[in-house]
Amino acid sequence: PVFDPAAGTWSEAAPMPAPRDHAGIATWDGKLYVSGGGEFGIGRRRANLWVYDPATNAWEGLARMPASRWQHAMVAIDGILYVVGGLIVDSFDHSPVWAYDIAGDKWRADLAPLPTAREHLGAVAVDGKVLAIGGRMTQNLATVELYDPATDTWTTGPEMPTPRGGFTLGVMADGIHVTGGEDLNAFTTIGAHEVLDPAAMTWSTL
């Protein structure tokens, strides 16, 4: 389904090539990219990368990821898709960062790894950098880490007030809004709404 905020209406677009859950998603140059994910109840994890073009209402398959991956986050910066976090199938190391060159239709996997491996995290692009927020592994994390593609390095940011995974986030004029989530250790759903000011690198609670 596609929501038109100007008209306040929903419409039905071409379905994905196959069902997926816990996939990565990002937009670039007016197109939608979806990577990896799984199929609930089947136990299969995927390495696909698809692109959806609203102009043609059609999906296209692109070069597959280096391995099957799910519960990750994906961010687009300057024509490159960065995949961080999640779980990589048949691997004990879930920290690798992968980058996909949209123009060249190829992947690379030799970037600096995510310092804190985690899944169910969120990530956004801020000032040409990848900001990885929260997530979980054996427990919920409040970790904030920033990746600079220009130097291929990670730095640590201020921890989120409420550790959580499985949340939503969005970039607005006043900062990065983090909402909801879940705490598997306590079997509870989180309602906290917190905002990170990327300029001051400080959190506030709304």
Coordinates of N, CA and C in Angstrom, one line a residue, residues 5-199:
P5 N 0.3 11.7 1.3 CA 0.0 12.6 2.4 C -0.7 13.8 2.0
A6 N -0.6 14.2 0.7 CA -1.2 15.4 0.3 C -2.7 15.2 0.1
A7 N -3.1 14.0 -0.4 CA -4.5 13.7 -0.6 C -5.1 13.0 0.6
G8 N -4.2 12.4 1.4 CA -4.7 11.7 2.6 C -5.4 10.4 2.2
T9 N -4.9 9.8 1.1 CA -5.5 8.5 0.6 C -4.5 7.4 0.5
W10 N -5.0 6.2 0.5 CA -4.1 5.0 0.3 C -4.4 4.4 -1.1
S11 N -3.4 3.8 -1.7 CA -3.6 3.1 -3.0 C -2.7 1.8 -3.0
E12 N -3.0 0.9 -3.9 CA -2.3 -0.3 -3.9 C -1.3 -0.3 -5.1
A13 N 0.0 -0.6 -4.7 CA 1.0 -0.6 -5.7 C 1.4 -2.1 -6.0
A14 N 2.3 -2.3 -7.0 CA 2.8 -3.6 -7.3 C 3.3 -4.3 -6.1
P15 N 3.0 -5.5 -5.8 CA 3.5 -6.2 -4.7 C 5.0 -6.6 -4.8
M16 N 5.6 -6.8 -3.7 CA 7.0 -7.2 -3.7 C 7.1 -8.5 -4.5
P17 N 8.3 -8.8 -5.0 CA 8.5 -10.1 -5.8 C 8.2 -11.3 -4.9
A18 N 8.4 -11.2 -3.6 CA 8.2 -12.3 -2.7 C 7.9 -11.8 -1.3
P19 N 7.2 -12.5 -0.4 CA 7.0 -12.0 0.9 C 8.3 -11.9 1.7
R20 N 8.4 -10.9 2.6 CA 9.5 -10.7 3.5 C 9.1 -10.0 4.8
D21 N 9.9 -10.4 5.8 CA 9.8 -9.6 7.1 C 11.2 -9.3 7.5
H22 N 11.3 -8.3 8.4 CA 12.6 -7.8 8.9 C 13.6 -7.6 7.9
A23 N 13.2 -7.0 6.8 CA 14.1 -6.6 5.7 C 14.7 -5.2 6.0
G24 N 15.7 -4.8 5.2 CA 16.2 -3.4 5.3 C 15.5 -2.6 4.2
I25 N 15.4 -1.3 4.4 CA 14.7 -0.5 3.4 C 15.3 0.9 3.4
A26 N 15.4 1.5 2.2 CA 16.0 2.8 2.1 C 15.5 3.4 0.7
T27 N 15.6 4.7 0.6 CA 15.2 5.4 -0.6 C 16.4 6.2 -1.2
W28 N 16.4 6.2 -2.5 CA 17.4 7.0 -3.2 C 16.9 7.4 -4.6
D29 N 17.0 8.7 -4.9 CA 16.7 9.2 -6.2 C 15.3 8.8 -6.6
G30 N 14.4 8.9 -5.7 CA 13.0 8.6 -6.0 C 12.6 7.1 -6.1
K31 N 13.5 6.2 -5.7 CA 13.2 4.8 -5.8 C 13.4 4.1 -4.4
L32 N 12.7 3.0 -4.2 CA 12.7 2.3 -3.0 C 13.5 1.0 -3.1
Y33 N 14.4 0.8 -2.1 CA 15.3 -0.4 -2.1 C 15.0 -1.2 -0.9
V34 N 14.9 -2.5 -1.1 CA 14.6 -3.5 0.0 C 15.7 -4.6 -0.1
S35 N 16.3 -4.9 1.1 CA 17.3 -5.9 1.1 C 17.0 -7.0 2.1
G36 N 17.4 -8.2 1.8 CA 17.4 -9.3 2.7 C 16.0 -9.6 3.3
G37 N 16.0 -10.0 4.6 CA 14.8 -10.3 5.3 C 14.5 -11.8 5.4
G38 N 13.4 -12.1 5.9 CA 13.1 -13.5 6.1 C 11.6 -13.8 5.7
E39 N 11.2 -15.1 6.0 CA 9.9 -15.5 5.7 C 9.3 -16.2 7.0
F40 N 8.4 -15.5 7.7 CA 7.9 -16.0 9.0 C 7.3 -17.4 8.9
G41 N 7.8 -18.2 9.8 CA 7.2 -19.6 9.9 C 8.0 -20.6 9.0
I42 N 8.8 -20.1 8.1 CA 9.5 -21.0 7.2 C 11.0 -21.1 7.7
G43 N 11.5 -20.1 8.3 CA 12.9 -20.1 8.8 C 13.9 -19.8 7.7
R44 N 13.4 -19.2 6.6 CA 14.4 -18.9 5.5 C 14.8 -17.5 5.6
R45 N 16.1 -17.2 5.4 CA 16.6 -15.9 5.4 C 17.2 -15.6 4.0
R46 N 17.1 -14.4 3.6 CA 17.4 -14.1 2.2 C 18.5 -13.0 2.0
A47 N 19.1 -13.0 0.8 CA 20.2 -12.1 0.4 C 19.8 -11.2 -0.7
N48 N 18.5 -11.2 -1.0 CA 18.0 -10.4 -2.2 C 18.2 -8.9 -2.0
L49 N 18.3 -8.2 -3.1 CA 18.2 -6.7 -3.1 C 17.2 -6.4 -4.3
W50 N 16.1 -5.7 -4.0 CA 15.1 -5.3 -5.0 C 15.0 -3.8 -5.0
V51 N 14.7 -3.2 -6.1 CA 14.4 -1.8 -6.2 C 13.0 -1.6 -6.8
Y52 N 12.2 -0.7 -6.3 CA 10.9 -0.4 -6.8 C 10.9 1.1 -7.3
D53 N 10.4 1.2 -8.6 CA 10.3 2.5 -9.3 C 8.9 2.9 -9.3
P54 N 8.5 4.0 -8.6 CA 7.1 4.4 -8.6 C 6.6 4.9 -10.0
A55 N 7.6 5.3 -10.9 CA 7.2 5.8 -12.2 C 6.7 4.7 -13.1
T56 N 7.2 3.5 -12.9 CA 6.7 2.3 -13.7 C 5.9 1.3 -12.9
N57 N 5.8 1.6 -11.6 CA 5.1 0.7 -10.6 C 5.6 -0.8 -10.8
A58 N 6.9 -0.9 -10.8 CA 7.5 -2.2 -11.0 C 8.8 -2.4 -10.2
W59 N 9.0 -3.7 -9.8 CA 10.2 -4.1 -9.0 C 11.2 -4.7 -9.9
E60 N 12.5 -4.6 -9.5 CA 13.6 -5.2 -10.3 C 14.6 -5.8 -9.3
G61 N 15.1 -6.9 -9.7 CA 16.1 -7.6 -8.9 C 17.5 -7.0 -9.2
L62 N 18.3 -6.8 -8.1 CA 19.7 -6.3 -8.3 C 20.7 -7.3 -7.7
A63 N 21.9 -6.9 -7.8 CA 23.0 -7.8 -7.2 C 22.7 -8.2 -5.8
R64 N 22.8 -9.5 -5.5 CA 22.5 -10.0 -4.2 C 23.5 -9.6 -3.1
M65 N 23.1 -9.5 -1.9 CA 24.1 -9.2 -0.8 C 25.1 -10.3 -0.7
P66 N 26.2 -10.0 0.0 CA 27.3 -11.1 0.2 C 26.8 -12.3 0.9
A67 N 25.7 -12.2 1.7 CA 25.2 -13.4 2.4 C 23.7 -13.0 2.8
S68 N 23.0 -14.0 3.2 CA 21.6 -13.8 3.7 C 21.7 -13.0 5.0
R69 N 20.8 -12.0 5.2 CA 20.8 -11.2 6.4 C 19.4 -10.7 6.7
W70 N 19.1 -10.5 7.9 CA 17.8 -10.0 8.3 C 17.9 -9.3 9.6
Q71 N 16.8 -8.5 10.0 CA 16.8 -7.7 11.2 C 17.8 -6.6 11.2
H72 N 18.3 -6.2 10.0 CA 19.3 -5.2 9.9 C 18.7 -3.8 9.5
A73 N 19.5 -2.8 9.3 CA 19.1 -1.5 8.9 C 19.8 -1.1 7.6
M74 N 19.2 -0.3 6.8 CA 19.9 0.1 5.6 C 19.7 1.6 5.4
V75 N 20.8 2.3 5.0 CA 20.8 3.7 4.8 C 21.4 4.1 3.4
A76 N 20.8 5.1 2.8 CA 21.4 5.5 1.5 C 22.1 6.9 1.6
I77 N 23.3 6.9 1.1 CA 24.1 8.2 1.2 C 24.9 8.3 -0.1
D78 N 24.7 9.4 -0.9 CA 25.4 9.6 -2.1 C 25.5 8.4 -3.1
G79 N 24.3 7.8 -3.3 CA 24.3 6.7 -4.2 C 24.8 5.4 -3.7
I80 N 25.1 5.3 -2.4 CA 25.5 4.0 -1.8 C 24.6 3.6 -0.7
L81 N 24.2 2.3 -0.7 CA 23.4 1.7 0.3 C 24.3 1.1 1.3
Y82 N 24.2 1.5 2.6 CA 25.0 0.9 3.7 C 24.1 0.0 4.5
V83 N 24.5 -1.3 4.7 CA 23.8 -2.2 5.5 C 24.5 -2.5 6.8
V84 N 23.8 -2.2 7.9 CA 24.5 -2.4 9.3 C 23.6 -3.2 10.2
G85 N 24.2 -3.9 11.1 CA 23.5 -4.7 12.1 C 22.8 -5.9 11.5
G86 N 21.9 -6.4 12.3 CA 21.1 -7.6 11.9 C 21.9 -8.9 12.2
L87 N 21.3 -10.0 11.7 CA 21.9 -11.3 11.8 C 22.3 -11.8 10.4
I88 N 23.6 -12.3 10.3 CA 24.1 -12.8 9.1 C 24.0 -14.4 9.2
V89 N 23.4 -15.0 8.2 CA 23.2 -16.4 8.3 C 24.5 -17.2 8.2
D90 N 24.6 -18.2 8.9 CA 25.8 -19.1 8.9 C 27.1 -18.3 9.3
S91 N 26.9 -17.4 10.2 CA 28.1 -16.6 10.7 C 27.9 -16.3 12.2
F92 N 29.1 -16.3 12.9 CA 29.0 -16.0 14.3 C 29.4 -14.5 14.5
D93 N 29.8 -13.8 13.4 CA 30.2 -12.4 13.4 C 29.1 -11.6 12.7
H94 N 28.3 -10.8 13.4 CA 27.3 -10.0 12.8 C 27.6 -8.5 12.7
S95 N 28.9 -8.2 12.8 CA 29.3 -6.8 12.8 C 29.7 -6.3 11.4
P96 N 29.9 -7.1 10.4 CA 30.3 -6.5 9.1 C 29.3 -5.5 8.6
V97 N 29.9 -4.5 7.9 CA 29.1 -3.4 7.2 C 29.3 -3.6 5.7
W98 N 28.2 -3.7 5.0 CA 28.2 -3.9 3.6 C 27.8 -2.6 2.9
A99 N 28.3 -2.4 1.7 CA 28.0 -1.2 0.9 C 27.7 -1.6 -0.5
Y100 N 26.5 -1.1 -1.0 CA 26.1 -1.4 -2.4 C 26.2 -0.1 -3.2
D101 N 26.9 -0.2 -4.3 CA 27.0 0.9 -5.3 C 25.9 0.8 -6.3
I102 N 24.9 1.8 -6.2 CA 23.7 1.7 -7.0 C 24.1 1.8 -8.5
A103 N 25.0 2.7 -8.8 CA 25.3 2.9 -10.2 C 26.1 1.7 -10.8
G104 N 26.9 1.1 -10.0 CA 27.7 0.0 -10.5 C 27.1 -1.4 -10.2
D105 N 26.0 -1.4 -9.5 CA 25.3 -2.7 -9.1 C 26.3 -3.7 -8.6
K106 N 27.0 -3.3 -7.5 CA 28.0 -4.2 -6.9 C 28.1 -3.9 -5.4
W107 N 28.5 -5.0 -4.7 CA 28.6 -4.9 -3.2 C 30.1 -4.9 -2.8
R108 N 30.4 -4.3 -1.7 CA 31.7 -4.5 -1.1 C 31.5 -4.8 0.4
A109 N 32.4 -5.6 1.0 CA 32.3 -6.0 2.4 C 33.5 -5.8 3.2
D110 N 34.3 -4.8 2.8 CA 35.6 -4.6 3.5 C 35.6 -3.3 4.3
L111 N 34.5 -2.9 4.7 CA 34.4 -1.6 5.5 C 34.6 -1.9 7.0
A112 N 34.9 -0.8 7.7 CA 35.1 -1.0 9.2 C 33.8 -1.6 9.8
P113 N 33.9 -2.6 10.6 CA 32.7 -3.2 11.2 C 32.0 -2.4 12.2
L114 N 30.7 -2.7 12.4 CA 30.0 -2.0 13.5 C 30.6 -2.4 14.8
P115 N 31.0 -1.4 15.6 CA 31.6 -1.7 16.9 C 30.8 -2.6 17.9
T116 N 29.5 -2.3 17.9 CA 28.6 -3.0 18.8 C 27.6 -3.8 17.9
A117 N 27.8 -5.1 17.7 CA 26.9 -5.9 16.9 C 25.6 -6.0 17.6
R118 N 24.5 -5.8 16.7 CA 23.1 -5.8 17.3 C 22.1 -6.0 16.1
E119 N 20.9 -6.5 16.5 CA 19.9 -6.6 15.5 C 18.7 -5.8 16.0
H120 N 17.6 -5.7 15.2 CA 16.5 -4.9 15.5 C 16.8 -3.4 15.8
L121 N 17.9 -2.9 15.2 CA 18.4 -1.6 15.4 C 17.7 -0.6 14.4
G122 N 17.9 0.7 14.6 CA 17.5 1.7 13.6 C 18.7 2.4 13.1
A123 N 18.6 3.0 11.9 CA 19.7 3.7 11.3 C 19.2 4.8 10.4
V124 N 19.8 6.0 10.4 CA 19.4 7.1 9.5 C 20.7 7.7 9.0
A125 N 20.5 8.5 7.9 CA 21.6 9.3 7.3 C 21.6 10.7 7.9
V126 N 22.7 11.2 8.4 CA 22.8 12.5 9.0 C 24.1 13.1 8.5
D127 N 24.0 14.2 7.8 CA 25.2 14.9 7.3 C 26.2 14.0 6.6
G128 N 25.7 13.1 5.8 CA 26.6 12.2 5.1 C 27.2 11.1 5.9
K129 N 26.6 10.8 7.0 CA 27.1 9.8 7.9 C 26.0 8.8 8.3
V130 N 26.3 7.6 8.6 CA 25.3 6.6 9.1 C 25.2 6.6 10.6
L131 N 24.1 6.9 11.1 CA 23.9 6.9 12.6 C 23.1 5.7 13.0
A132 N 23.7 4.7 13.7 CA 23.1 3.5 14.1 C 22.7 3.6 15.6
I133 N 21.4 3.4 15.8 CA 20.8 3.6 17.1 C 20.2 2.4 17.7
G134 N 20.4 2.1 19.0 CA 19.7 1.1 19.7 C 19.9 -0.3 19.2
G135 N 18.8 -1.1 19.4 CA 18.8 -2.5 18.9 C 19.0 -3.5 20.1
R136 N 19.3 -4.7 19.8 CA 19.5 -5.7 20.9 C 20.4 -6.8 20.4
M137 N 20.9 -7.6 21.3 CA 21.5 -8.9 21.0 C 21.1 -9.8 22.1
T138 N 21.7 -9.9 23.2 CA 21.2 -10.7 24.3 C 20.3 -9.9 25.2
Q139 N 20.4 -8.5 25.1 CA 19.5 -7.6 25.8 C 19.4 -6.3 25.0
N140 N 18.4 -5.5 25.4 CA 18.2 -4.2 24.7 C 19.4 -3.3 25.0
L141 N 19.7 -2.5 23.9 CA 20.9 -1.6 24.0 C 20.5 -0.2 23.8
A142 N 21.2 0.8 24.4 CA 21.0 2.2 24.2 C 22.1 2.8 23.3
T143 N 22.9 1.9 22.7 CA 24.1 2.3 22.0 C 23.8 3.2 20.8
V144 N 24.6 4.3 20.6 CA 24.6 5.1 19.4 C 26.0 5.2 18.8
E145 N 26.1 4.8 17.6 CA 27.4 4.9 16.9 C 27.3 5.5 15.5
L146 N 28.3 6.2 15.1 CA 28.2 7.0 13.9 C 29.4 6.6 13.0
Y147 N 29.0 6.3 11.7 CA 29.9 5.8 10.7 C 30.2 6.9 9.7
D148 N 31.4 7.2 9.4 CA 31.8 8.3 8.4 C 32.4 7.5 7.2
P149 N 31.7 7.5 6.1 CA 32.2 6.8 4.9 C 33.5 7.5 4.3
A150 N 33.7 8.8 4.6 CA 34.8 9.4 4.1 C 36.1 8.9 4.7
T151 N 36.0 8.5 6.0 CA 37.2 8.0 6.7 C 37.1 6.5 7.0
D152 N 36.0 5.9 6.8 CA 35.7 4.5 7.1 C 36.0 4.2 8.6
T153 N 35.5 5.1 9.4 CA 35.6 5.0 10.9 C 34.3 5.2 11.6
W154 N 34.3 4.6 12.8 CA 33.1 4.7 13.7 C 33.5 5.5 14.9
T155 N 32.5 6.3 15.4 CA 32.7 7.1 16.6 C 31.4 6.8 17.5
T156 N 31.6 7.0 18.8 CA 30.5 6.7 19.7 C 29.7 8.0 20.1
G157 N 28.4 7.9 20.1 CA 27.5 9.0 20.4 C 26.9 8.8 21.8
P158 N 26.0 9.7 22.2 CA 25.4 9.6 23.5 C 24.3 8.5 23.5
E159 N 24.3 7.8 24.6 CA 23.4 6.7 24.7 C 21.9 7.2 24.7
M160 N 21.0 6.4 24.1 CA 19.6 6.7 24.1 C 19.1 6.5 25.5
P161 N 18.2 7.4 26.0 CA 17.7 7.3 27.4 C 17.0 6.0 27.7
T162 N 16.3 5.4 26.7 CA 15.6 4.2 26.9 C 16.1 3.1 26.0
P163 N 16.9 2.1 26.5 CA 17.3 1.0 25.7 C 16.2 0.3 25.0
R164 N 16.3 0.0 23.7 CA 15.2 -0.7 23.0 C 15.6 -1.3 21.7
G165 N 14.8 -2.2 21.2 CA 14.9 -2.7 19.9 C 13.5 -2.7 19.2
G166 N 13.5 -2.9 17.9 CA 12.2 -3.1 17.2 C 11.4 -1.8 17.2
F167 N 12.0 -0.6 17.2 CA 11.4 0.6 17.3 C 11.3 1.3 15.9
T168 N 10.6 2.4 15.8 CA 10.6 3.2 14.6 C 11.4 4.5 14.8
L169 N 11.9 5.1 13.7 CA 12.6 6.4 13.8 C 12.4 7.2 12.5
G170 N 12.5 8.5 12.7 CA 12.4 9.3 11.5 C 13.2 10.6 11.7
V171 N 13.7 11.2 10.6 CA 14.4 12.5 10.7 C 13.5 13.6 10.4
M172 N 13.4 14.6 11.4 CA 12.6 15.8 11.2 C 13.5 17.0 11.4
A173 N 12.9 18.2 11.2 CA 13.7 19.4 11.3 C 14.4 19.6 12.7
D174 N 13.7 19.1 13.8 CA 14.2 19.3 15.1 C 15.0 18.1 15.6
G175 N 15.2 17.1 14.8 CA 16.1 16.0 15.2 C 15.6 14.7 14.8
I176 N 16.2 13.6 15.3 CA 15.8 12.2 15.0 C 14.9 11.7 16.1
H177 N 13.7 11.4 15.7 CA 12.6 10.9 16.6 C 12.6 9.4 16.7
V178 N 12.7 8.9 17.9 CA 12.7 7.5 18.1 C 11.4 7.2 18.9
T179 N 10.6 6.3 18.4 CA 9.3 6.0 19.0 C 9.1 4.5 19.2
G180 N 8.4 4.1 20.3 CA 8.0 2.7 20.5 C 9.2 1.8 20.7
G181 N 8.9 0.5 20.3 CA 9.9 -0.5 20.5 C 9.4 -1.6 21.4
E182 N 10.3 -2.5 21.8 CA 10.0 -3.6 22.6 C 11.2 -4.0 23.5
D183 N 10.8 -4.6 24.7 CA 11.8 -5.1 25.6 C 11.5 -6.6 25.8
L184 N 12.3 -7.5 25.1 CA 12.0 -8.9 25.1 C 12.3 -9.5 26.5
N185 N 13.3 -8.9 27.3 CA 13.6 -9.4 28.6 C 12.4 -9.2 29.5
A186 N 11.7 -8.1 29.4 CA 10.6 -7.9 30.3 C 9.3 -8.2 29.6
F187 N 9.3 -8.6 28.4 CA 8.1 -9.0 27.6 C 7.1 -7.8 27.6
T188 N 7.6 -6.6 27.3 CA 6.8 -5.4 27.3 C 7.0 -4.6 26.0
T189 N 6.0 -3.8 25.7 CA 6.1 -2.9 24.5 C 6.4 -1.5 25.1
I190 N 7.3 -0.8 24.4 CA 7.8 0.5 24.9 C 7.0 1.7 24.3
G191 N 6.6 2.7 25.0 CA 5.9 3.8 24.5 C 6.7 5.1 24.5
A192 N 8.0 5.0 24.9 CA 8.8 6.2 25.0 C 9.0 6.9 23.7
H193 N 9.1 8.2 23.7 CA 9.3 9.0 22.5 C 10.5 9.9 22.8
E194 N 11.7 9.7 22.2 CA 12.9 10.4 22.5 C 13.5 11.0 21.2
V195 N 14.1 12.2 21.3 CA 14.6 12.9 20.2 C 16.1 13.2 20.3
L196 N 16.9 12.8 19.3 CA 18.3 13.1 19.3 C 18.6 14.4 18.4
D197 N 19.2 15.4 19.0 CA 19.7 16.5 18.3 C 21.0 16.2 17.7
P198 N 21.1 16.0 16.3 CA 22.4 15.5 15.8 C 23.5 16.6 15.8
A199 N 23.1 17.9 15.9 CA 24.1 19.0 16.0 C 24.8 19.0 17.3

